[in-house]
Coordinates of C-alpha atoms and ligand atoms in Angstrom, one line a residue:
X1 CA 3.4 8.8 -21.0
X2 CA 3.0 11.3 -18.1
X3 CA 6.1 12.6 -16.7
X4 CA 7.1 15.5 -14.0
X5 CA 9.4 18.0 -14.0
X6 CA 10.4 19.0 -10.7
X7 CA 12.9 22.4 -10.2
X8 CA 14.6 21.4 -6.8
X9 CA 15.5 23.8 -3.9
X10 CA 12.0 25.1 -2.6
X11 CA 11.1 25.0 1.2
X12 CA 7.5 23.3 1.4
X13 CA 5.3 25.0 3.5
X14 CA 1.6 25.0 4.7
X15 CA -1.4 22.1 4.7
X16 CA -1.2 18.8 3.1
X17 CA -4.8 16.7 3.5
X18 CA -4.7 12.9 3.7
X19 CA -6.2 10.8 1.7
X20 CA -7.5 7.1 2.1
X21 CA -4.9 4.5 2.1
X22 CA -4.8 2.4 -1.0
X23 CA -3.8 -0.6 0.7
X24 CA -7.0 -0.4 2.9
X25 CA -9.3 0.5 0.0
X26 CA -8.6 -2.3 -2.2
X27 CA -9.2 -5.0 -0.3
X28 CA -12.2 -3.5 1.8
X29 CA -13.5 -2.9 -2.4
X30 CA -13.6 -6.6 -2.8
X31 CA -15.3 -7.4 1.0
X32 CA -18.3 -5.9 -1.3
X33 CA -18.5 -9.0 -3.3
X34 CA -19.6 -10.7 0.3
X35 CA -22.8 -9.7 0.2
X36 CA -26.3 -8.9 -1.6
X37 CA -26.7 -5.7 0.7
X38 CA -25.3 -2.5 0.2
X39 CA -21.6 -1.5 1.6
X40 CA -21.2 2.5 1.3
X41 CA -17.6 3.4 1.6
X42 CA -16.0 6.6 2.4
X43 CA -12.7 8.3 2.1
X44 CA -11.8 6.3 -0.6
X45 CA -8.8 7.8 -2.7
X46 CA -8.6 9.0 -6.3
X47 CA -6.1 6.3 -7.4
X48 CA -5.4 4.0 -10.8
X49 CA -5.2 0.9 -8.3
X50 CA -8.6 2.1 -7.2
X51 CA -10.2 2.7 -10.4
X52 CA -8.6 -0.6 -12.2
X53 CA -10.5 -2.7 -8.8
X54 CA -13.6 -0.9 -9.8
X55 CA -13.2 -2.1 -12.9
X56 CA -12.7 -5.2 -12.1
X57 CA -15.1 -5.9 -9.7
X58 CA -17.9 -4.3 -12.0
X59 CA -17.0 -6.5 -14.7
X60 CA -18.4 -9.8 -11.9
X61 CA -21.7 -8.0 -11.8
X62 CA -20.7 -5.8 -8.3
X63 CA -22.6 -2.3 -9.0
X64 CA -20.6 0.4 -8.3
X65 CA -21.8 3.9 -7.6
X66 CA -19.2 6.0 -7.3
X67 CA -19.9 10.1 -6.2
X68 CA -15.9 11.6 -5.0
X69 CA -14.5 9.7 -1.9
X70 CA -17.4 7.9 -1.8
X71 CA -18.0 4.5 -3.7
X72 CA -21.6 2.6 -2.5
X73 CA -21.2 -1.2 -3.6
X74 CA -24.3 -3.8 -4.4
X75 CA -23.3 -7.6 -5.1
X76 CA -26.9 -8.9 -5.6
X77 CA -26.4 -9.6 -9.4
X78 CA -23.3 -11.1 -9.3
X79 CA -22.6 -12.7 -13.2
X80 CA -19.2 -13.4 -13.4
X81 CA -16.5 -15.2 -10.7
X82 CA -13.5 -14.7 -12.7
X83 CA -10.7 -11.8 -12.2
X84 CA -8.8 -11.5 -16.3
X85 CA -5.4 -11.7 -16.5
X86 CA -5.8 -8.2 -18.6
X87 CA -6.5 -6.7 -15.7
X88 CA -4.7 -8.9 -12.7
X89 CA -1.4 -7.9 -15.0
X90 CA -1.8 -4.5 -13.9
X91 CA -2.4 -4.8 -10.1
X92 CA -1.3 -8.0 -8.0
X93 CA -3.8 -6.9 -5.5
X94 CA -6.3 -8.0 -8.0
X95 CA -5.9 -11.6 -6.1
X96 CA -8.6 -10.4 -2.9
X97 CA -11.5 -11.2 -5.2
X98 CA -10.4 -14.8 -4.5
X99 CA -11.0 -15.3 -1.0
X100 CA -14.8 -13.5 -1.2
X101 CA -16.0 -15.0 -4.5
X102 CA -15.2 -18.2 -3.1
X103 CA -16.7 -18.2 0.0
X104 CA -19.9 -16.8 -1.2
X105 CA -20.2 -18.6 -4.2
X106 CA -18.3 -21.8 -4.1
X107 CA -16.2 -21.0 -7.2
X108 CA -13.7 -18.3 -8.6
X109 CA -11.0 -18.4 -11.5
X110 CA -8.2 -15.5 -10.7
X111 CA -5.4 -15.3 -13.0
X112 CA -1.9 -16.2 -11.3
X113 CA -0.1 -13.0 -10.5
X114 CA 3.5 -13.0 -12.4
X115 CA 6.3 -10.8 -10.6
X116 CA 6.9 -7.2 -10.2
X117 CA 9.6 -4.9 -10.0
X118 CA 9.8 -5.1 -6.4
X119 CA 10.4 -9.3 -6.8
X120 CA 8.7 -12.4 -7.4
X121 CA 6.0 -12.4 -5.0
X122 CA 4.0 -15.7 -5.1
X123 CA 0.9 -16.0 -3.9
X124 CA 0.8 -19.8 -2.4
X125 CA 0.0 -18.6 0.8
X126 CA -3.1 -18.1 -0.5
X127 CA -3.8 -20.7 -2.3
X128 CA -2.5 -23.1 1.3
X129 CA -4.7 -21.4 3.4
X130 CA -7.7 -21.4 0.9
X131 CA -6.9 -25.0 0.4
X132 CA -6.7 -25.9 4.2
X133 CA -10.4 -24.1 4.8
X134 CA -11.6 -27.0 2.1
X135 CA -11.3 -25.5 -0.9
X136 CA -10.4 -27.5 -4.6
X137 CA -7.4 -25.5 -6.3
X138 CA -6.1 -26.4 -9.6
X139 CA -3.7 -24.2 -11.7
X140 CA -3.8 -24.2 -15.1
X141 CA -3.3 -21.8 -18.1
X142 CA -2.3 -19.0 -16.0
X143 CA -5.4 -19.1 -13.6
X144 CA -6.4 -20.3 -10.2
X145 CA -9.3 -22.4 -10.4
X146 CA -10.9 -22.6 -6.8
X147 CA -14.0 -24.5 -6.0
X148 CA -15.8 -25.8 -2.6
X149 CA -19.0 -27.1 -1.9
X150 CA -19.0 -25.1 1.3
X151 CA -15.8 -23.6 2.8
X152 CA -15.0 -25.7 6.9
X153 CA -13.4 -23.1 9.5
X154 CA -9.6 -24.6 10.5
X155 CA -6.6 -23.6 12.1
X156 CA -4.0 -21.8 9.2
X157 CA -0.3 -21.0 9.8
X158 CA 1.2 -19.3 6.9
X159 CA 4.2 -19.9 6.4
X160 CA 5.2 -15.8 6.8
X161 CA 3.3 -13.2 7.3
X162 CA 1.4 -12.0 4.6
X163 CA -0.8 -8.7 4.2
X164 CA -3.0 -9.6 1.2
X165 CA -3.0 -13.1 2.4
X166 CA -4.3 -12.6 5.7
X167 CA -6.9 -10.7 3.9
X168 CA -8.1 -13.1 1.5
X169 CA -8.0 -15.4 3.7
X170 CA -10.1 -13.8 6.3
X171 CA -12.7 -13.0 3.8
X172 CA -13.0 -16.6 3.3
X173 CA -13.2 -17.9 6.9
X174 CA -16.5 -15.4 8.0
X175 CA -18.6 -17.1 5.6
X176 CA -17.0 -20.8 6.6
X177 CA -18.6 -22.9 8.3
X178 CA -17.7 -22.9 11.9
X179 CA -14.6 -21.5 13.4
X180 CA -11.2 -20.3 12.1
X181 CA -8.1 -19.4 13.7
X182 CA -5.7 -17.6 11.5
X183 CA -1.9 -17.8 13.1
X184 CA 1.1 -15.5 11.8
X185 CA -2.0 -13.2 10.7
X186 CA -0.4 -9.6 9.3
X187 CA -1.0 -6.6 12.1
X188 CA -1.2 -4.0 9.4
X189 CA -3.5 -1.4 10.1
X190 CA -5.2 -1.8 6.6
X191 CA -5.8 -5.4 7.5
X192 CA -7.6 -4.0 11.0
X193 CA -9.3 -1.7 8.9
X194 CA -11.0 -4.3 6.9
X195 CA -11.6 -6.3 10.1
X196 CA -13.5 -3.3 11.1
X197 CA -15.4 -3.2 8.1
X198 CA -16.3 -7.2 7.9
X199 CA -17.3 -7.0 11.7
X200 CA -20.1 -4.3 10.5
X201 CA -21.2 -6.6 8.1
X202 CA -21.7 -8.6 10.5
X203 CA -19.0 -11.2 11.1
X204 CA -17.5 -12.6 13.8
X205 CA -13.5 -11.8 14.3
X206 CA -11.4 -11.9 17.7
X207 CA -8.0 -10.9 18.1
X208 CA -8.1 -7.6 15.7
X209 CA -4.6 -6.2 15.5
X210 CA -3.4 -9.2 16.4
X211 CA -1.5 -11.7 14.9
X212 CA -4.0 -14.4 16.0
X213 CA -7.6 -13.8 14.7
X214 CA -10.3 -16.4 15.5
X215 CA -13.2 -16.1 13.1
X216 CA -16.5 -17.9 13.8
X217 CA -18.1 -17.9 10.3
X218 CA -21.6 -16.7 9.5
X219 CA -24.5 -17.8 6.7
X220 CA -24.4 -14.0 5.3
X221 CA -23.0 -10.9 5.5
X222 CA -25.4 -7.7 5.6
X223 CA -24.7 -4.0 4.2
X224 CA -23.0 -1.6 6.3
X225 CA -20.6 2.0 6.0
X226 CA -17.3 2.6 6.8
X227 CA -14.7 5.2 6.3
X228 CA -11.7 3.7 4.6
X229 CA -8.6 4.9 7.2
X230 CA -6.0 7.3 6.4
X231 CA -3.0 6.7 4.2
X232 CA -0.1 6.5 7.1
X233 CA 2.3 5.9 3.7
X234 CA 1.2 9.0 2.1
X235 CA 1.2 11.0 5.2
X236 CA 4.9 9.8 5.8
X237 CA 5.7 10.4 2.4
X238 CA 4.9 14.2 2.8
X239 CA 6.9 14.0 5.8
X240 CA 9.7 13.0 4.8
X241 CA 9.3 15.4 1.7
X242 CA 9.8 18.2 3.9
X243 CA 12.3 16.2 6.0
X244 CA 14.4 16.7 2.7
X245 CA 13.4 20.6 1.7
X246 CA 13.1 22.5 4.8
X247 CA 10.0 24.1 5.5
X248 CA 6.9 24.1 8.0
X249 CA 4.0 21.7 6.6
X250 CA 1.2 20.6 8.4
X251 CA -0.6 17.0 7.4
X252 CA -4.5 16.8 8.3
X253 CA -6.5 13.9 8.2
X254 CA -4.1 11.9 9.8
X255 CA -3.6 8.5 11.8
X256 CA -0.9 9.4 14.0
X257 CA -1.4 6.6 16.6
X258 CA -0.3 4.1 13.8
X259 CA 3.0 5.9 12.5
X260 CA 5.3 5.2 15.4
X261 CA 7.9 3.4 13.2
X262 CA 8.1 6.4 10.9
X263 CA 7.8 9.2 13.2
X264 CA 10.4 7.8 15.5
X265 CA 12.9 7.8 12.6
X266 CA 11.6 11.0 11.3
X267 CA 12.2 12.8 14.4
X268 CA 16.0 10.9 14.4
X269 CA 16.4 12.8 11.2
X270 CA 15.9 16.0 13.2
X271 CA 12.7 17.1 12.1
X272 CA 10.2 18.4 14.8
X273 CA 7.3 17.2 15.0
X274 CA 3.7 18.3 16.9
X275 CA 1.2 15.8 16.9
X276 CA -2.3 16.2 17.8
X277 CA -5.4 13.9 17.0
X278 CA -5.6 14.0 12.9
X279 CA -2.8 15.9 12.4
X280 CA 0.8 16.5 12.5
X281 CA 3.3 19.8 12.0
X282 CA 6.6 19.3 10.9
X283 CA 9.2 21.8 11.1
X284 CA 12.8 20.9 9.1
X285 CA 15.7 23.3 9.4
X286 CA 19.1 22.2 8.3
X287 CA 20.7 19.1 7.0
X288 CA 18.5 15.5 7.8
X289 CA 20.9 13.8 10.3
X290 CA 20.9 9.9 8.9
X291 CA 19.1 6.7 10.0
X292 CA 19.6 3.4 10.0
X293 CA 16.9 0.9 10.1
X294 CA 15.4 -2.1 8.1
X295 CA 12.0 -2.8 7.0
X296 CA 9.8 -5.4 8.9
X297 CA 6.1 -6.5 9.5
X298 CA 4.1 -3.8 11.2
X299 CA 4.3 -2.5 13.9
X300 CA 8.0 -1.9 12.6
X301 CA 9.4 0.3 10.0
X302 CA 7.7 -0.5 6.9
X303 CA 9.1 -1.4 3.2
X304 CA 6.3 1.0 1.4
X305 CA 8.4 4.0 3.2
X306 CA 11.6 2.8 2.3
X307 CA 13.0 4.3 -0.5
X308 CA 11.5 7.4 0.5
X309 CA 13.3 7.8 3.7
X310 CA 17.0 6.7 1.6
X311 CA 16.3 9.6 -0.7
X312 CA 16.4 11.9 2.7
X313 CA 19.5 10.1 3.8
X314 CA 21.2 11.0 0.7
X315 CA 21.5 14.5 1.6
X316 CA 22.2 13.6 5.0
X317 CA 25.1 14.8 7.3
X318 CA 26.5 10.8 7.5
X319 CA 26.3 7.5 6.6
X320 CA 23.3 4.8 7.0
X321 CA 22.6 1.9 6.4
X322 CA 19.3 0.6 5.1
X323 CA 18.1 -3.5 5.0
X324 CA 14.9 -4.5 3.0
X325 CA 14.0 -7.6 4.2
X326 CA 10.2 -8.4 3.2
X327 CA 10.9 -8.1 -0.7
X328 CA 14.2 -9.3 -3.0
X329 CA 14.5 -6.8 -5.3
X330 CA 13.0 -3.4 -3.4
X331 CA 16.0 -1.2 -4.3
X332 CA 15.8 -0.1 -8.0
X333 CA 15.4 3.6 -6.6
X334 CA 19.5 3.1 -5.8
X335 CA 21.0 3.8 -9.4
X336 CA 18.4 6.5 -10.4
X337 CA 19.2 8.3 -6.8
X338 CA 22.6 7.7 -8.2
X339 CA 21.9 9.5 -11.5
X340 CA 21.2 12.5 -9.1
X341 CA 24.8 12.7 -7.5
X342 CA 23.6 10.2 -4.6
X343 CA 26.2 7.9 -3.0
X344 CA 24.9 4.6 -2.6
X345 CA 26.3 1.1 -2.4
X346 CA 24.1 -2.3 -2.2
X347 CA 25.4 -5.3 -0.9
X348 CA 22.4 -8.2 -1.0
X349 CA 19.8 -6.5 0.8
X350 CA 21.5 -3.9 2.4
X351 CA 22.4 -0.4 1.2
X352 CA 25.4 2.3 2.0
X353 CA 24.6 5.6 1.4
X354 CA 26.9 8.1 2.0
X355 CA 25.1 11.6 2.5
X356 CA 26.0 14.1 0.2
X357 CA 25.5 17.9 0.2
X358 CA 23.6 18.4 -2.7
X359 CA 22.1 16.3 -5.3
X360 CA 21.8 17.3 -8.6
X361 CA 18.6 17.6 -11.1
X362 CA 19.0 14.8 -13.9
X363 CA 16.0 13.0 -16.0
X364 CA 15.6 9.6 -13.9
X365 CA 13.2 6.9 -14.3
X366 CA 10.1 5.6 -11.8
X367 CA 10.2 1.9 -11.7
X368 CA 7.8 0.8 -8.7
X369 CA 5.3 3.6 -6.6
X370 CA 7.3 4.0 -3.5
X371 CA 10.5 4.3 -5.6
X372 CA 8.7 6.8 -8.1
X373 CA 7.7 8.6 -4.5
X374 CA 11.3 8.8 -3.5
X375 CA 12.5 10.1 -7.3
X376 CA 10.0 13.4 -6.4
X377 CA 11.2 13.7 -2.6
X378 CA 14.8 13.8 -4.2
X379 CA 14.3 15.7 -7.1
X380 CA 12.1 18.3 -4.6
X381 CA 15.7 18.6 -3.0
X382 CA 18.5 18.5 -5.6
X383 CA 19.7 21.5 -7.4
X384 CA 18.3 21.7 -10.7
X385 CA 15.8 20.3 -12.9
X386 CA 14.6 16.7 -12.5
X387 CA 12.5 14.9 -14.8
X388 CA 11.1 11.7 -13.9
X389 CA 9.5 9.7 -16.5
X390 CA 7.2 6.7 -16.6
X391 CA 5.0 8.3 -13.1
X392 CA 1.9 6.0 -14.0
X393 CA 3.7 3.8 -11.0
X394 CA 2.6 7.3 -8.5
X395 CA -0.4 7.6 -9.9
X396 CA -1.6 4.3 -9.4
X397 CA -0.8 4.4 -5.2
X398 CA -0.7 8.1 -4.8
X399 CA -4.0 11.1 -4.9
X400 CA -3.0 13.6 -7.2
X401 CA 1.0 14.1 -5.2
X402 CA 1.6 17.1 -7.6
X403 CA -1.0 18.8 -6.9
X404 CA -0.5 18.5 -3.3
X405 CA 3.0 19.3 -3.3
X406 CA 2.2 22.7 -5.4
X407 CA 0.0 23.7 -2.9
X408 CA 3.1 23.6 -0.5
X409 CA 5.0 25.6 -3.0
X410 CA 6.8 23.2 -4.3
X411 CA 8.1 23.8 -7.9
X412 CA 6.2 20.7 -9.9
X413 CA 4.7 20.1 -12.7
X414 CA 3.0 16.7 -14.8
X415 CA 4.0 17.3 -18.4
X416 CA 1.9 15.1 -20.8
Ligands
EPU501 N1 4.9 -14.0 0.2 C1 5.0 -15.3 -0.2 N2 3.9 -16.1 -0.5 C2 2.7 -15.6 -0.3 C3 2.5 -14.2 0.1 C4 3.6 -13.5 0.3 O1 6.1 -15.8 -0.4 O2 1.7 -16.3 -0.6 C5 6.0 -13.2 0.5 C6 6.2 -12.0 -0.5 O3 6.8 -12.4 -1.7 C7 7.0 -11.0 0.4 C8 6.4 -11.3 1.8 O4 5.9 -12.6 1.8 O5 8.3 -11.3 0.3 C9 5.4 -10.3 2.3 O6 4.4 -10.1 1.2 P1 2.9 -9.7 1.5 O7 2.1 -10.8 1.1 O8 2.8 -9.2 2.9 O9 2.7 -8.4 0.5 P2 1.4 -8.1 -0.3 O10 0.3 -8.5 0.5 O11 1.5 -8.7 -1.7 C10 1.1 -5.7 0.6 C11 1.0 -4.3 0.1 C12 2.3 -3.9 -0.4 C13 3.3 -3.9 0.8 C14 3.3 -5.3 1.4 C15 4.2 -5.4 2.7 C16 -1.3 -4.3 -0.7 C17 -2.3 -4.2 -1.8 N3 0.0 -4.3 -1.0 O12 1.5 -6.5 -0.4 O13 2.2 -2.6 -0.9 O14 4.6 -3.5 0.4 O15 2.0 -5.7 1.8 O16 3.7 -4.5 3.6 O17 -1.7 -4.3 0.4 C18 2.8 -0.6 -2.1 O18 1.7 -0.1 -1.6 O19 3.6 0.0 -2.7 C19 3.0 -2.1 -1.9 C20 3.8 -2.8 -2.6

């Protein structure tokens, strides 16, 4: 098993390139399997999660040409509607070949996802909302069994807002028949971005970035090409990395119009920040002052940057507070931050950290990706050595981070 070793205490400094965002990619991978024509992507970044969904959707027949950020699907010769629980095991987000399969092809088996690290995460949002556009849904031996004659546009309120659900679920509804309006939809940017794509394929969706889309289904979807959008959770990773070093890094290929959350805080922290188009300079001198906030839905501050931003409030010159409120169990980055000298306290869903003045290098362990992403920001700033194990959680959400962050000059390095 990979791990890194990481010698703390270097100032990052110079260009950091975005890369696709993995949350966008994955599902706009399995809007492929909605039609017989061609969908070229773009920008699509070197990830496990994105290699394990290739592998998956190869494995129903999808052809997959893959040539560096660019992945050109075919779903003429589809064979197979059924996602293995060998491979759903690995990634939950294995559950968006539900919603397409099934609209195109009136059946798909998809093994039930267990929980994860972060908590239990059940998926019967999906499964309502499926059930409520017509669709037949048993559960048995582990799978989802999901069968329809021919799905019937309806009005769907989920129950909370839900990311991958909104996403199956409008995959689903533009190959329904007649009109859909989806209430309580997510207002992620990744679920815009696959709007974006479905709409060149020729659907029909009103209300994009909102958090009410109507969807007038259509017999068939055609080919089309789209650039999958930046990674705003990368980009604020790096951010925040040189929130907690010091230093003078500049982040290309960037969405800055949908960071607000994170910027805002960032710039709390006292890091200053240019922003043009695609890009954005950040200059940290000094201790990180420290922020409070708690996670919410976009457009607010969002759970897949939390941990990263309590690793720079452990070094900070005060106290925060930090509340997780979209998953149960997000905080398994506390004790390991801990291991490092940190000073943190939970309390349900709410953590205490006291800033400290200097962590300490110590061998700590990656339990989820954004908590594994947090590990490196803090070992990039304790004193020391600091060897986190078990990194195949980065490598599945993150491009090549070490490599980036040696570029910077930052002192890291994957031991095999
Ligand atoms: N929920 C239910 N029932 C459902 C669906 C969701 O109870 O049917 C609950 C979840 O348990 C959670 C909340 O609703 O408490 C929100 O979950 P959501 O469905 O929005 O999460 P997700 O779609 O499974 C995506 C991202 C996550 C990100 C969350 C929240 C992908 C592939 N994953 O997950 O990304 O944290 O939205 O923004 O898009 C990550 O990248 O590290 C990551 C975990």
């Amino acid at each position: 098993m990979d791990k890194l070793l990481i010698k703390g205490g270097n100032r990052l400094q110079g260009d950091v390139t975005i890369s696709g965002a993995k949350n966008a990619a994955l599902p706009i991978l399995c809007a492929g399997l909605l039609t017989s024509g061609d969908v070229q992507l773009s920008n699509v970044p070197h990830l496990q999660d994105v290699r394990t969904m290739l592998r998956l959707l190869a494995q129903t027949g999808l052809k997959v040409d893959q040539d560096g950020d660019k992945v050109t699907l075919n779903g003429s010769n589809i064979t197979s509607l059924e996602a293995p629980y060998e491979l759903v095991k690995t990634m939950r987000a294995s559950i968006l070949v539900l919603g397409p399969l099934l609209a195109r092809f009136g059946e798909a088996k998809v093994s039930l996802p267990g929980g994860c690290a972060i908590g239990s995460r059940p998926v019967d949002q999906h499964i309502k909302g499926l059930q409520a556009l017509g669709a037949e849904i048993t559960i048995e031996a582990g799978y989802i069994h999901a069968k329809c004659k021919k799905l019937k546009g309806t009005r769907i309120v989920t129950d909370m807002i839900t990311v991958t659900g909104t996403e199956n679920l409008m995959m689903a509804a533009v190959l329904a028949e007649g009109e859909t309006v989806l209430e309580n939809a997510a207002r992620e940017p990744e679920v815009t971005d696959l709007a974006h794509l479905l709409v060149a394929m020729g659907a029909k969706i009103e209300g994009i970035g909102t958090d009410r889309l109507v969807i007038t289904g259509v017999p068939e979807l055609h080919g089309a090409s789209h650039a999958v959008i930046s990674d705003r959770i990368e980009a604020a990773t790096f951010l925040c990395a040189v929130a907690a070093t010091g230093g003078d890094i500049t982040i290309r290929n960037t969405r800055t119009d949908i960071m607000d959350a994170a910027l805002d805080k960032l710039r709390e922290i006292g890091l200053r920040l240019t922003v043009g188009d695609d890009w954005i300079r950040a200059q940290m001198d000094g201790r990180p002052q420290p922020v409070t906030f708690r996670t919410t839905e976009y457009p607010g501050f969002p759970t897949d940057m939390q941990a990263q931003f309590m690793a720079v409030n452990t070094i900070a010159n005060g106290a925060s507070r930090v509340t997780e409120t979209i998953f149960e169990n997000r905080f398994m980055h506390v004790q390991e931050m801990n291991r490092l000298g940190a000073a943190i306290e939970t309390d349900g869903n709410t953590a205490f950290i006291k800033g400290v003045e200097q962590l300490v290098g110590a061998p700590v362990m990656a339990t989820d990706l954004r908590a594994s992403a947090s590990l490196v920001i803090a070992g990039l700033a304790a004193r020391g050595e600091t060897l986190v194990d078990r990194i195949y959680h980065l490598d599945r959400g993150y491009d090549r981070m070490e490599v980036k962050l040696q570029a910077i000059g930052a002192d890291i390095s994957r031991i095999k």
